[in-house]
Amino acid sequence: MKIGIVGLGLIGGSLGFDFRALGHYVLGISRRPSTCEVAQAKGAVDQASSDLSLLATADVIFICTPLEAIEATVKQLIPHIRDTTMLTDVGSVKASVVQKISPLWPRFIGGHPMAGKEATGIEVAQANLFAQKPYVLTPTANTSERVTATITALVADLDADVHQCDPAAHDRAVAWISHLPKMASAGLIAACLSEPEPALLALAQTFASSGFRDTSRVGGGNPELGWMMAKYNRQEVLRTLSAYRQAMDEVTTLIEESDWDALEALFVQTQQARAKFL
Ligand code: NAP
């Protein structure tokens, strides 16, 4: 199959490595010619260009640009591709993307691989990024079965754990386990920086180890991804932040009241519940 990838960054480049390894011919598009050169030199794509006409013969195209650029990218792409070409995207928010792209291109299905890293760009793209990770597809009543079946088969070949759900349900679910953690983790780092004594802050920075590494990882990651999650999934992010603030207030009250039994009971409950998420 000829697979087009628009946006040769972490996700686009990683898809390229895997699809090439599976024997597909990969055509890559990126804005900057230097990104195209690196993608080709690293072997993430067979051919790369900044000119969308390269995708004239693609069977399937993955849009892997930042969320903000998906709609404009599809509009620019349409004059260059065949009627039969199937489109999908990898954006971290689905309802707004599906709402905008479905009317533009009937052979479209929204997608979101639940895999990532702190760093971005083609330099950190890697093979097998999606293996054993959830990959969510969000067909609607108007999505053709052929498109759903083709994209499902392609992402299943990445060894991903493929799931389907409604775009709005996706956004509500990922607000809890992806978007809220980004905000909470960034909030943790920001709170640490509020330490007024420079010498103490330096000491904390020196002592930070595995616990801080785990809890600050997503907050220390791609800033663009964070503000776009908040902008495009605003309502759900606000809903989960409100629940989080309430949970923090409850913890604060238990500590203020020295209610160690209740605090321990809470930690036992969260210790047991964590396994259900991972
Ligand atoms: P990335 O590493 O920054 O890659 C984005 C790519 O898009 C770059 O190659 C860049 O190309 C290109 N690009 C940037 N702005 C553009 C624009 N205005 N128009 C066209 N192309 C543009 O980002 P990423 O982490 O791969 O994320 C890409 C998509 O995957 C996003 O929609 C994100 O929501 C989704 N996603 C990310 C993760 C994650 O953890 N990172 C996980 C799942 C899904 P040039 O270098 O040529 O400018």
Short mmCIF file of N, CA and C and ligand atoms in Angstrom, two decimals, residues 6-13 29-36 50 63-70 73 76 89-93 112-122 124 130 222 224-225 228-229, ligand 1:
data_model
loop_
_atom_site.label_atom_id
_atom_site.label_comp_id
_atom_site.label_asym_id
_atom_site.label_seq_id
_atom_site.Cartn_x
_atom_site.Cartn_y
_atom_site.Cartn_z
N VAL A 6 1.62 13.23 6.66
CA VAL A 6 1.83 14.68 6.65
C VAL A 6 2.20 15.11 8.06
N GLY A 7 3.39 15.70 8.22
CA GLY A 7 3.88 16.11 9.54
C GLY A 7 4.85 15.06 10.05
N LEU A 8 6.12 15.23 9.67
CA LEU A 8 7.12 14.20 10.02
C LEU A 8 7.80 14.53 11.34
N GLY A 9 7.01 14.44 12.42
CA GLY A 9 7.56 14.65 13.75
C GLY A 9 7.66 13.34 14.50
N LEU A 10 7.49 13.39 15.82
CA LEU A 10 7.57 12.18 16.65
C LEU A 10 6.57 11.11 16.16
N ILE A 11 5.29 11.50 16.04
CA ILE A 11 4.27 10.50 15.70
C ILE A 11 4.35 10.13 14.22
N GLY A 12 4.42 11.13 13.34
CA GLY A 12 4.48 10.87 11.89
C GLY A 12 5.71 10.05 11.52
N GLY A 13 6.87 10.44 12.06
CA GLY A 13 8.11 9.71 11.76
C GLY A 13 8.06 8.28 12.28
N ILE A 29 5.41 14.09 4.01
CA ILE A 29 5.33 15.53 3.75
C ILE A 29 5.66 16.25 5.05
N SER A 30 6.52 17.25 4.98
CA SER A 30 6.69 18.13 6.13
C SER A 30 6.91 19.55 5.64
N ARG A 31 6.66 20.49 6.54
CA ARG A 31 6.76 21.91 6.18
C ARG A 31 8.18 22.28 5.80
N ARG A 32 9.12 21.91 6.66
CA ARG A 32 10.51 22.33 6.44
C ARG A 32 11.28 21.31 5.62
N PRO A 33 11.97 21.75 4.56
CA PRO A 33 12.77 20.82 3.75
C PRO A 33 13.79 20.07 4.60
N SER A 34 14.32 20.73 5.65
CA SER A 34 15.33 20.06 6.49
C SER A 34 14.72 18.85 7.20
N THR A 35 13.44 18.96 7.62
CA THR A 35 12.77 17.82 8.28
C THR A 35 12.62 16.67 7.28
N CYS A 36 12.27 17.02 6.03
CA CYS A 36 12.11 15.99 4.98
C CYS A 36 13.45 15.26 4.78
N SER A 50 8.09 18.87 0.61
CA SER A 50 7.21 19.86 1.23
C SER A 50 6.04 20.16 0.30
N ILE A 63 -2.64 12.23 8.87
CA ILE A 63 -2.32 13.63 9.15
C ILE A 63 -1.72 13.68 10.55
N CYS A 64 -0.45 14.06 10.63
CA CYS A 64 0.28 14.01 11.90
C CYS A 64 0.84 15.37 12.29
N THR A 65 0.17 16.43 11.89
CA THR A 65 0.58 17.78 12.26
C THR A 65 0.05 18.09 13.66
N PRO A 66 0.48 19.20 14.27
CA PRO A 66 -0.17 19.63 15.51
C PRO A 66 -1.67 19.85 15.27
N LEU A 67 -2.47 19.72 16.34
CA LEU A 67 -3.93 19.85 16.24
C LEU A 67 -4.35 21.12 15.49
N GLU A 68 -3.70 22.21 15.84
CA GLU A 68 -4.05 23.52 15.29
C GLU A 68 -3.99 23.53 13.75
N ALA A 69 -3.14 22.68 13.17
CA ALA A 69 -2.91 22.74 11.71
C ALA A 69 -3.70 21.68 10.94
N ILE A 70 -4.47 20.82 11.61
CA ILE A 70 -5.08 19.68 10.91
C ILE A 70 -6.08 20.14 9.84
N THR A 73 -4.44 21.83 6.88
CA THR A 73 -3.64 20.86 6.13
C THR A 73 -4.55 20.04 5.21
N GLN A 76 -5.70 22.08 2.24
CA GLN A 76 -4.63 22.23 1.23
C GLN A 76 -4.38 20.93 0.48
N ASP A 89 -6.29 10.92 11.10
CA ASP A 89 -5.37 11.84 11.78
C ASP A 89 -4.94 11.18 13.08
N VAL A 90 -4.01 11.83 13.80
CA VAL A 90 -3.51 11.25 15.06
C VAL A 90 -3.70 12.23 16.22
N GLY A 91 -4.50 13.26 16.02
CA GLY A 91 -4.64 14.32 17.01
C GLY A 91 -5.14 13.83 18.37
N SER A 92 -4.68 14.50 19.42
CA SER A 92 -5.00 14.08 20.80
C SER A 92 -6.42 14.42 21.23
N VAL A 93 -7.13 15.21 20.42
CA VAL A 93 -8.53 15.54 20.69
C VAL A 93 -9.32 15.12 19.46
N HIS A 112 -6.33 8.22 17.31
CA HIS A 112 -5.42 8.75 18.34
C HIS A 112 -4.60 7.62 18.94
N PRO A 113 -3.30 7.56 18.57
CA PRO A 113 -2.44 6.56 19.23
C PRO A 113 -2.09 7.05 20.63
N MET A 114 -2.32 6.21 21.63
CA MET A 114 -2.03 6.62 23.02
C MET A 114 -0.57 6.26 23.34
N ALA A 115 0.34 6.93 22.62
CA ALA A 115 1.77 6.66 22.80
C ALA A 115 2.50 7.97 22.58
N GLY A 116 3.54 8.21 23.34
CA GLY A 116 4.28 9.47 23.13
C GLY A 116 5.55 9.50 23.96
N LYS A 117 6.17 10.66 23.94
CA LYS A 117 7.42 10.90 24.68
C LYS A 117 7.42 12.37 25.07
N GLU A 118 8.36 12.77 25.93
CA GLU A 118 8.45 14.19 26.27
C GLU A 118 8.95 15.00 25.07
N ALA A 119 9.93 14.44 24.35
CA ALA A 119 10.56 15.18 23.27
C ALA A 119 9.72 15.10 21.99
N THR A 120 9.96 16.04 21.08
CA THR A 120 9.21 16.06 19.82
C THR A 120 10.18 16.11 18.64
N GLY A 121 9.61 15.95 17.44
CA GLY A 121 10.39 16.10 16.22
C GLY A 121 10.88 14.78 15.65
N ILE A 122 11.31 14.85 14.41
CA ILE A 122 11.76 13.65 13.68
C ILE A 122 12.96 12.99 14.38
N VAL A 124 13.47 12.30 17.39
CA VAL A 124 13.13 11.33 18.44
C VAL A 124 12.12 10.27 17.96
N PHE A 130 4.22 2.32 18.92
CA PHE A 130 2.79 2.08 19.17
C PHE A 130 2.50 0.65 19.66
N ASN A 222 6.18 18.39 25.82
CA ASN A 222 5.85 19.34 24.74
C ASN A 222 4.83 20.41 25.16
N GLU A 224 3.44 22.80 23.41
CA GLU A 224 2.42 23.01 22.36
C GLU A 224 1.27 22.01 22.53
N LEU A 225 1.65 20.75 22.81
CA LEU A 225 0.65 19.70 22.99
C LEU A 225 -0.27 20.05 24.16
N MET A 228 -2.72 22.97 23.40
CA MET A 228 -3.72 22.55 22.39
C MET A 228 -4.74 21.59 22.99
N MET A 229 -4.30 20.70 23.92
CA MET A 229 -5.26 19.83 24.62
C MET A 229 -6.30 20.70 25.33
P1 NAP B 1 5.95 16.98 16.52
O1 NAP B 1 6.99 15.99 16.86
O2 NAP B 1 6.16 18.41 16.88
O3 NAP B 1 5.65 16.86 14.96
C1 NAP B 1 4.75 17.69 14.28
C2 NAP B 1 5.13 17.79 12.81
O4 NAP B 1 4.19 18.60 12.14
C3 NAP B 1 6.50 18.36 12.53
O5 NAP B 1 7.17 17.48 11.70
C4 NAP B 1 6.28 19.68 11.79
O6 NAP B 1 7.02 19.74 10.60
C5 NAP B 1 4.86 19.60 11.34
N1 NAP B 1 4.15 20.88 11.51
C6 NAP B 1 4.24 21.71 12.57
N2 NAP B 1 3.41 22.77 12.39
C7 NAP B 1 2.83 22.59 11.20
C8 NAP B 1 1.91 23.34 10.45
N3 NAP B 1 1.43 24.52 10.91
N4 NAP B 1 1.51 22.86 9.26
C9 NAP B 1 1.99 21.68 8.80
N5 NAP B 1 2.88 20.92 9.45
C10 NAP B 1 3.29 21.38 10.64
O7 NAP B 1 4.55 16.59 17.20
P2 NAP B 1 3.98 15.15 17.56
O8 NAP B 1 4.23 14.89 19.00
O9 NAP B 1 4.42 14.16 16.52
O10 NAP B 1 2.41 15.44 17.43
C11 NAP B 1 1.77 15.39 16.18
C12 NAP B 1 0.30 15.07 16.40
O11 NAP B 1 0.22 13.86 17.15
C13 NAP B 1 -0.49 16.12 17.17
O12 NAP B 1 -1.74 16.31 16.56
C14 NAP B 1 -0.67 15.49 18.55
O13 NAP B 1 -1.90 15.90 19.14
C15 NAP B 1 -0.67 14.02 18.24
N6 NAP B 1 -0.19 13.13 19.30
C16 NAP B 1 0.94 13.43 20.00
C17 NAP B 1 1.38 12.55 20.98
C18 NAP B 1 2.61 12.84 21.80
O14 NAP B 1 2.72 12.38 22.94
N7 NAP B 1 3.55 13.58 21.29
C19 NAP B 1 0.67 11.38 21.24
C20 NAP B 1 -0.45 11.08 20.47
C21 NAP B 1 -0.87 11.97 19.50
P3 NAP B 1 8.30 20.63 10.30
O15 NAP B 1 9.39 20.12 11.18
O16 NAP B 1 8.53 20.31 8.87
O17 NAP B 1 7.90 22.04 10.61
#
